[in-house]
Amino acid sequence: MEREIHEQYEYARRRIKQKKLLYFHFVLFVLSSLLLFTLKHLFENSFISNWYLYIITVWLFLFTLHFIKIFITDRFMNKNWEREQIDRLVALQKKKIDQLQTQINNEQ
């Protein structure tokens, strides 16, 4: 029982750390976007007029991937999912071993 409590604690700690990093990423994205927007208007005579939009768009795409990983992928592929997959694979291995064992016994 103590091991399960420790695993739950570690999982919760890891999830909190992931969410904290996501929120930090969001704040950094917003502040940097504002900074890029300000820099663009300070240096009006650049050769690419919308360079800051390209940077913000790429960064928004990366932030969206980060968000999907934290709130969608990790929600469905958590510890319970891992355990179910491990149990399924172990059951398949046992089934194959049993089939091989019966095949060996039939040959003898």
PDB file of C-alpha atoms in Angstrom:
ATOM      1  CA  MET A   1       0.000   0.000   0.000  1.00  0.00           C
ATOM      2  CA  GLU A   2       2.845   2.358   0.833  1.00  0.00           C
ATOM      3  CA  ARG A   3       4.354   1.840  -2.611  1.00  0.00           C
ATOM      4  CA  GLU A   4       1.065   2.817  -4.291  1.00  0.00           C
ATOM      5  CA  ILE A   5       0.860   5.984  -2.197  1.00  0.00           C
ATOM      6  CA  HIS A   6       4.443   6.826  -3.149  1.00  0.00           C
ATOM      7  CA  GLU A   7       3.674   6.218  -6.853  1.00  0.00           C
ATOM      8  CA  GLN A   8       0.580   8.430  -6.632  1.00  0.00           C
ATOM      9  CA  TYR A   9       2.629  11.156  -4.952  1.00  0.00           C
ATOM     10  CA  GLU A  10       5.362  10.956  -7.595  1.00  0.00           C
ATOM     11  CA  TYR A  11       2.787  11.040 -10.388  1.00  0.00           C
ATOM     12  CA  ALA A  12       1.078  14.092  -8.854  1.00  0.00           C
ATOM     13  CA  ARG A  13       4.430  15.817  -8.367  1.00  0.00           C
ATOM     14  CA  ARG A  14       5.409  15.153 -11.986  1.00  0.00           C
ATOM     15  CA  ARG A  15       2.044  16.417 -13.290  1.00  0.00           C
ATOM     16  CA  ILE A  16       2.319  19.597 -11.226  1.00  0.00           C
ATOM     17  CA  LYS A  17       5.816  20.183 -12.576  1.00  0.00           C
ATOM     18  CA  GLN A  18       4.572  19.665 -16.162  1.00  0.00           C
ATOM     19  CA  LYS A  19       1.686  22.102 -15.670  1.00  0.00           C
ATOM     20  CA  LYS A  20       3.982  24.635 -14.021  1.00  0.00           C
ATOM     21  CA  LEU A  21       6.325  24.495 -17.018  1.00  0.00           C
ATOM     22  CA  LEU A  22       3.366  24.868 -19.381  1.00  0.00           C
ATOM     23  CA  TYR A  23       2.158  27.988 -17.554  1.00  0.00           C
ATOM     24  CA  PHE A  24       5.691  29.384 -17.598  1.00  0.00           C
ATOM     25  CA  HIS A  25       5.859  28.656 -21.336  1.00  0.00           C
ATOM     26  CA  PHE A  26       2.568  30.533 -21.847  1.00  0.00           C
ATOM     27  CA  VAL A  27       3.708  33.599 -19.876  1.00  0.00           C
ATOM     28  CA  LEU A  28       7.022  33.614 -21.750  1.00  0.00           C
ATOM     29  CA  PHE A  29       5.147  33.344 -25.051  1.00  0.00           C
ATOM     30  CA  VAL A  30       2.853  36.288 -24.258  1.00  0.00           C
ATOM     31  CA  LEU A  31       5.656  38.528 -22.986  1.00  0.00           C
ATOM     32  CA  SER A  32       7.925  37.682 -25.893  1.00  0.00           C
ATOM     33  CA  SER A  33       5.126  38.286 -28.386  1.00  0.00           C
ATOM     34  CA  LEU A  34       4.562  41.721 -26.888  1.00  0.00           C
ATOM     35  CA  LEU A  35       8.281  42.414 -27.025  1.00  0.00           C
ATOM     36  CA  LEU A  36       8.496  41.327 -30.676  1.00  0.00           C
ATOM     37  CA  PHE A  37       5.494  43.440 -31.549  1.00  0.00           C
ATOM     38  CA  THR A  38       7.104  46.450 -29.852  1.00  0.00           C
ATOM     39  CA  LEU A  39      10.450  45.849 -31.555  1.00  0.00           C
ATOM     40  CA  LYS A  40       8.759  45.591 -34.915  1.00  0.00           C
ATOM     41  CA  HIS A  41       7.180  49.013 -34.462  1.00  0.00           C
ATOM     42  CA  LEU A  42      10.453  50.512 -33.222  1.00  0.00           C
ATOM     43  CA  PHE A  43      12.386  49.243 -36.238  1.00  0.00           C
ATOM     44  CA  GLU A  44       9.851  49.953 -38.977  1.00  0.00           C
ATOM     45  CA  ASN A  45      12.306  49.803 -41.871  1.00  0.00           C
ATOM     46  CA  SER A  46      13.139  46.107 -41.856  1.00  0.00           C
ATOM     47  CA  PHE A  47      13.298  44.143 -45.106  1.00  0.00           C
ATOM     48  CA  ILE A  48      10.601  41.664 -44.022  1.00  0.00           C
ATOM     49  CA  SER A  49       7.623  43.603 -42.782  1.00  0.00           C
ATOM     50  CA  ASN A  50       5.920  40.779 -40.833  1.00  0.00           C
ATOM     51  CA  TRP A  51       8.918  38.913 -39.454  1.00  0.00           C
ATOM     52  CA  TYR A  52       7.544  38.980 -35.915  1.00  0.00           C
ATOM     53  CA  LEU A  53       4.342  37.231 -37.044  1.00  0.00           C
ATOM     54  CA  TYR A  54       6.365  34.281 -38.348  1.00  0.00           C
ATOM     55  CA  ILE A  55       8.161  33.921 -35.037  1.00  0.00           C
ATOM     56  CA  ILE A  56       4.941  34.214 -33.038  1.00  0.00           C
ATOM     57  CA  THR A  57       3.172  31.699 -35.285  1.00  0.00           C
ATOM     58  CA  VAL A  58       5.928  29.112 -34.931  1.00  0.00           C
ATOM     59  CA  TRP A  59       6.064  29.669 -31.189  1.00  0.00           C
ATOM     60  CA  LEU A  60       2.274  29.368 -30.916  1.00  0.00           C
ATOM     61  CA  PHE A  61       2.452  26.072 -32.796  1.00  0.00           C
ATOM     62  CA  LEU A  62       5.103  24.776 -30.366  1.00  0.00           C
ATOM     63  CA  PHE A  63       3.047  25.965 -27.401  1.00  0.00           C
ATOM     64  CA  THR A  64      -0.001  24.164 -28.812  1.00  0.00           C
ATOM     65  CA  LEU A  65       2.007  20.937 -29.081  1.00  0.00           C
ATOM     66  CA  HIS A  66       3.158  21.395 -25.488  1.00  0.00           C
ATOM     67  CA  PHE A  67      -0.452  21.979 -24.372  1.00  0.00           C
ATOM     68  CA  ILE A  68      -1.663  18.863 -26.208  1.00  0.00           C
ATOM     69  CA  LYS A  69       1.041  16.761 -24.613  1.00  0.00           C
ATOM     70  CA  ILE A  70       0.235  17.927 -21.085  1.00  0.00           C
ATOM     71  CA  PHE A  71      -3.558  18.056 -21.105  1.00  0.00           C
ATOM     72  CA  ILE A  72      -4.568  15.505 -23.732  1.00  0.00           C
ATOM     73  CA  THR A  73      -1.873  12.887 -24.293  1.00  0.00           C
ATOM     74  CA  ASP A  74      -0.765  12.535 -20.670  1.00  0.00           C
ATOM     75  CA  ARG A  75      -4.352  12.425 -19.433  1.00  0.00           C
ATOM     76  CA  PHE A  76      -5.120   9.325 -21.493  1.00  0.00           C
ATOM     77  CA  MET A  77      -1.702   7.700 -21.315  1.00  0.00           C
ATOM     78  CA  ASN A  78      -1.156   7.843 -17.571  1.00  0.00           C
ATOM     79  CA  LYS A  79      -0.049   5.203 -15.075  1.00  0.00           C
ATOM     80  CA  ASN A  80      -3.263   3.184 -15.422  1.00  0.00           C
ATOM     81  CA  TRP A  81      -2.839   3.050 -19.190  1.00  0.00           C
ATOM     82  CA  GLU A  82       0.790   1.943 -18.770  1.00  0.00           C
ATOM     83  CA  ARG A  83      -0.223  -0.786 -16.325  1.00  0.00           C
ATOM     84  CA  GLU A  84      -2.967  -2.040 -18.651  1.00  0.00           C
ATOM     85  CA  GLN A  85      -0.533  -2.182 -21.568  1.00  0.00           C
ATOM     86  CA  ILE A  86       2.086  -3.997 -19.472  1.00  0.00           C
ATOM     87  CA  ASP A  87      -0.509  -6.487 -18.207  1.00  0.00           C
ATOM     88  CA  ARG A  88      -1.737  -7.076 -21.764  1.00  0.00           C
ATOM     89  CA  LEU A  89       1.798  -7.674 -23.059  1.00  0.00           C
ATOM     90  CA  VAL A  90       2.651  -9.973 -20.145  1.00  0.00           C
ATOM     91  CA  ALA A  91      -0.539 -11.957 -20.811  1.00  0.00           C
ATOM     92  CA  LEU A  92       0.418 -12.290 -24.490  1.00  0.00           C
ATOM     93  CA  GLN A  93       3.885 -13.482 -23.540  1.00  0.00           C
ATOM     94  CA  LYS A  94       2.478 -16.027 -21.095  1.00  0.00           C
ATOM     95  CA  LYS A  95       0.065 -17.257 -23.764  1.00  0.00           C
ATOM     96  CA  LYS A  96       2.939 -17.723 -26.242  1.00  0.00           C
ATOM     97  CA  ILE A  97       5.033 -19.513 -23.632  1.00  0.00           C
ATOM     98  CA  ASP A  98       2.116 -21.824 -22.830  1.00  0.00           C
ATOM     99  CA  GLN A  99       1.608 -22.545 -26.536  1.00  0.00           C
ATOM    100  CA  LEU A 100       5.299 -23.352 -26.943  1.00  0.00           C
ATOM    101  CA  GLN A 101       5.218 -25.525 -23.820  1.00  0.00           C
ATOM    102  CA  THR A 102       2.241 -27.513 -25.091  1.00  0.00           C
ATOM    103  CA  GLN A 103       3.902 -27.843 -28.497  1.00  0.00           C
ATOM    104  CA  ILE A 104       7.047 -29.214 -26.848  1.00  0.00           C
ATOM    105  CA  ASN A 105       4.987 -31.603 -24.711  1.00  0.00           C
ATOM    106  CA  ASN A 106       3.078 -32.845 -27.798  1.00  0.00           C
ATOM    107  CA  GLU A 107       6.309 -33.490 -29.664  1.00  0.00           C
ATOM    108  CA  GLN A 108       7.683 -35.610 -26.853  1.00  0.00           C
TER     109      GLN A 108
END
